[in-house]
Coordinates of C-alpha atoms and ligand atoms in Angstrom, one line a residue:
X10 CA 0.0 0.1 -0.1
X11 CA 1.5 3.2 -1.0
X12 CA 1.0 6.3 1.2
X13 CA -1.3 8.9 -0.3
X14 CA -1.3 12.6 0.1
X15 CA -4.3 13.5 2.6
X16 CA -6.9 15.8 1.2
X17 CA -7.5 19.1 3.4
X18 CA -10.8 19.7 5.2
X19 CA -10.8 23.3 4.0
X20 CA -9.7 25.3 1.0
X21 CA -6.1 26.7 0.4
X22 CA -7.5 30.4 1.0
X23 CA -9.6 29.6 4.2
X24 CA -6.7 30.1 6.6
X25 CA -6.2 33.6 5.6
X26 CA -5.1 36.1 6.9
X27 CA -3.2 33.8 9.1
X28 CA -1.6 31.6 6.5
X29 CA -1.8 32.8 2.9
X30 CA -3.4 30.7 0.1
X31 CA -0.2 30.5 -2.0
X32 CA 1.8 29.1 0.9
X33 CA -1.0 26.7 1.7
X34 CA -1.1 25.5 -2.0
X35 CA 2.6 25.1 -2.3
X36 CA 3.0 23.4 1.1
X37 CA 0.4 20.9 0.6
X38 CA 0.5 20.2 -3.2
X39 CA 4.2 20.5 -3.7
X40 CA 6.0 19.9 -0.4
X41 CA 3.8 17.3 1.3
X42 CA 3.2 15.7 -2.0
X43 CA 7.0 15.5 -2.5
X44 CA 7.5 13.8 0.9
X45 CA 4.8 11.3 0.0
X46 CA 6.2 10.4 -3.4
X47 CA 9.7 10.2 -1.9
X48 CA 8.6 8.0 1.0
X49 CA 6.8 5.7 -1.5
X50 CA 9.9 5.5 -3.5
X51 CA 12.1 4.8 -0.4
X52 CA 10.0 2.0 0.8
X53 CA 9.4 0.3 -2.6
X54 CA 10.2 -3.5 -2.2
X55 CA 10.7 -3.4 1.6
X56 CA 8.3 -4.6 4.5
X57 CA 7.6 -0.9 5.4
X58 CA 5.1 -1.0 2.5
X59 CA 2.9 -3.2 4.8
X60 CA 3.1 -0.9 7.8
X61 CA 1.2 2.2 8.8
X62 CA 3.1 5.4 9.2
X63 CA 3.4 5.3 12.9
X64 CA 4.7 1.7 13.1
X65 CA 7.1 2.7 10.2
X66 CA 8.4 5.7 12.2
X67 CA 8.9 3.8 15.4
X68 CA 10.8 1.0 13.7
X69 CA 13.0 2.8 11.2
X70 CA 16.6 3.1 11.1
X71 CA 17.6 6.7 11.8
X72 CA 20.6 6.2 9.5
X73 CA 18.3 5.8 6.6
X74 CA 18.0 9.4 5.6
X75 CA 15.4 8.9 2.7
X76 CA 12.9 7.1 5.2
X77 CA 13.7 9.4 8.1
X78 CA 13.2 12.7 6.1
X79 CA 10.3 11.6 4.0
X80 CA 8.6 9.4 6.4
X81 CA 8.8 12.3 9.1
X82 CA 7.6 14.8 6.3
X83 CA 4.7 12.7 5.5
X84 CA 3.5 12.2 9.0
X85 CA 4.2 15.6 10.3
X86 CA 2.3 17.4 7.7
X87 CA -0.6 15.1 7.9
X88 CA -0.8 15.8 11.6
X89 CA -0.3 19.5 10.9
X90 CA -3.3 19.9 8.4
X91 CA -5.6 18.1 10.9
X92 CA -4.9 20.4 13.8
X93 CA -5.6 23.6 12.0
X94 CA -8.5 25.1 10.4
X95 CA -10.7 28.1 9.6
X96 CA -12.6 29.8 12.4
X97 CA -10.6 28.1 15.1
X98 CA -8.3 29.3 17.7
X99 CA -9.3 30.4 21.1
X100 CA -8.6 27.9 24.1
X101 CA -9.2 24.3 24.5
X102 CA -12.1 22.9 26.6
X103 CA -12.5 19.7 28.7
X104 CA -9.7 17.1 29.6
X105 CA -7.0 18.6 27.4
X106 CA -7.6 22.0 28.8
X107 CA -7.3 20.6 32.5
X108 CA -4.2 18.9 31.5
X109 CA -2.5 22.0 30.0
X110 CA -3.4 24.1 32.9
X111 CA -2.2 21.2 35.4
X112 CA 1.2 20.9 33.4
X113 CA 1.9 24.5 32.5
X114 CA 0.1 26.4 35.1
X115 CA -2.3 28.2 32.6
X116 CA -3.1 28.3 28.9
X117 CA -1.1 31.7 28.5
X118 CA 1.9 30.0 30.2
X119 CA 1.6 26.9 27.8
X120 CA 1.2 29.3 24.8
X121 CA 4.3 31.1 25.9
X122 CA 6.5 27.9 26.5
X123 CA 5.3 26.4 23.1
X124 CA 5.8 29.6 21.3
X125 CA 9.4 29.8 22.6
X126 CA 10.1 26.2 21.6
X127 CA 8.9 27.0 18.0
X128 CA 10.9 30.5 17.8
X129 CA 14.0 29.0 19.3
X130 CA 14.4 25.9 17.0
X131 CA 17.4 26.8 14.9
X132 CA 16.9 26.4 11.2
X133 CA 14.3 24.0 9.9
X134 CA 12.1 21.8 12.2
X135 CA 8.9 21.4 14.4
X136 CA 7.7 22.2 17.8
X137 CA 5.5 19.7 19.5
X138 CA 3.1 19.3 22.4
X139 CA 3.3 15.5 23.2
X140 CA 1.5 13.2 25.6
X141 CA 3.8 10.6 27.2
X142 CA 3.1 7.1 28.3
X143 CA 2.4 8.1 31.9
X144 CA -0.2 10.7 30.6
X145 CA 2.1 13.7 31.3
X146 CA 2.4 16.5 28.7
X147 CA 5.6 17.7 27.2
X148 CA 6.7 20.5 24.9
X149 CA 9.7 19.9 22.8
X150 CA 11.2 20.5 19.3
X151 CA 12.9 18.5 16.6
X152 CA 15.1 19.3 13.6
X153 CA 14.2 18.9 10.1
X154 CA 11.4 16.3 9.6
X155 CA 12.2 14.4 12.8
X156 CA 9.4 13.8 15.3
X157 CA 8.9 12.4 18.8
X158 CA 7.8 8.9 17.4
X159 CA 11.1 8.2 16.0
X160 CA 13.8 6.2 18.0
X161 CA 16.1 8.0 20.2
X162 CA 14.7 11.6 19.7
X163 CA 14.8 12.4 23.3
X164 CA 11.7 14.3 22.9
X165 CA 9.0 12.0 24.2
X166 CA 5.6 10.6 23.5
X167 CA 3.0 11.0 20.9
X168 CA 2.4 14.5 19.3
X169 CA -0.9 15.9 19.6
X170 CA -0.2 19.2 18.3
X171 CA 2.7 20.6 16.1
X172 CA 3.9 23.5 14.4
X173 CA 5.8 23.5 11.2
X174 CA 8.8 26.2 11.5
X175 CA 10.5 25.5 8.2
X176 CA 10.5 28.7 6.2
X177 CA 8.4 27.2 3.5
X178 CA 5.7 27.3 6.0
X179 CA 5.7 31.0 6.5
X180 CA 8.2 32.9 4.3
X181 CA 6.0 34.3 1.5
X182 CA 3.7 36.1 4.1
X183 CA 6.0 36.6 7.0
X184 CA 9.4 36.5 5.6
X185 CA 12.0 36.4 8.6
X186 CA 9.2 37.2 11.2
X187 CA 8.8 33.7 12.5
X188 CA 7.4 34.8 15.8
X189 CA 4.5 36.6 14.0
X190 CA 3.7 33.4 12.2
X191 CA 3.8 31.4 15.5
X192 CA 1.5 33.9 17.1
X193 CA -0.9 33.7 14.1
X194 CA -0.8 29.9 14.3
X195 CA -2.7 30.2 17.6
X196 CA -5.8 31.7 15.7
X197 CA -6.0 28.5 13.5
X198 CA -5.4 25.7 16.1
X199 CA -8.5 23.4 16.0
X200 CA -8.5 22.4 19.7
X201 CA -11.4 19.9 19.1
X202 CA -9.1 18.1 16.7
X203 CA -6.3 18.1 19.3
X204 CA -8.6 16.9 21.9
X205 CA -9.6 14.0 19.8
X206 CA -6.0 13.0 19.1
X207 CA -5.2 13.4 22.8
X208 CA -8.0 10.8 23.4
X209 CA -6.8 8.4 21.0
X210 CA -3.3 8.8 22.2
X211 CA -4.4 8.2 26.0
X212 CA -7.0 5.5 25.4
Ligands
LIG321 MN1 6.4 21.9 5.9

C-alpha cells in the first residue's frame, strides 16, 4: 500500500489572513506531495510497505535518511493539516484544557512555552506538544522532519499538536518574522481536533 497525500478539510485560502493561500497551495501540493512520493519510492520493495506510518516511524533506522526525512515529512504534515482550520483558535475545553493547566500552570503559560520552543528551533524543524506514556504533557522541538515517534529522539511521547517552522511554512507572508507566524498559528489551532488526538493517544 502506497502512502497517499491526505486531502484538506478546507480550501487553500480558508486560513487567511493567518496563512496565505499561495503558501498553503505550495506547502500541501508540492512539499507534502514531494515527501509522500519520496517516501513511497524509499520503501518500494521493503516490508515498510505493509506498515502504517506510525509503526514505520517507530521501527525505522535513523541512519536511513530517505525514510527518516520523507517518513517524518509525510507524518508531520498530515498531523499539521488536521490540527488547524478556519474559524478556530481560542482556548481548549475539557480534559485537554485541564491537562494543559495542570502541567503548564495556565493556557497563557503553555502558549508562551510552546511559542518559545517554536521560535528557538534553529533552522528548520517543528515544535510539539506531546503526551507521554504516563499521561504527562511535554513541549519539545525537533530538527528537520524528525518527530517524537522516531527512535532515540529524546523528545517523548505521541505528538498531539505540532507547528511547522520551516521557512516554506511562512516565508511568503512573514519573511523572517517567524514569531509573527507562530502568534498567528494560535488563531487557527483546532482544539477539538487536538482533543480527539489526545483522547486516542491516551485510550
Ligand atoms: Mn512543511
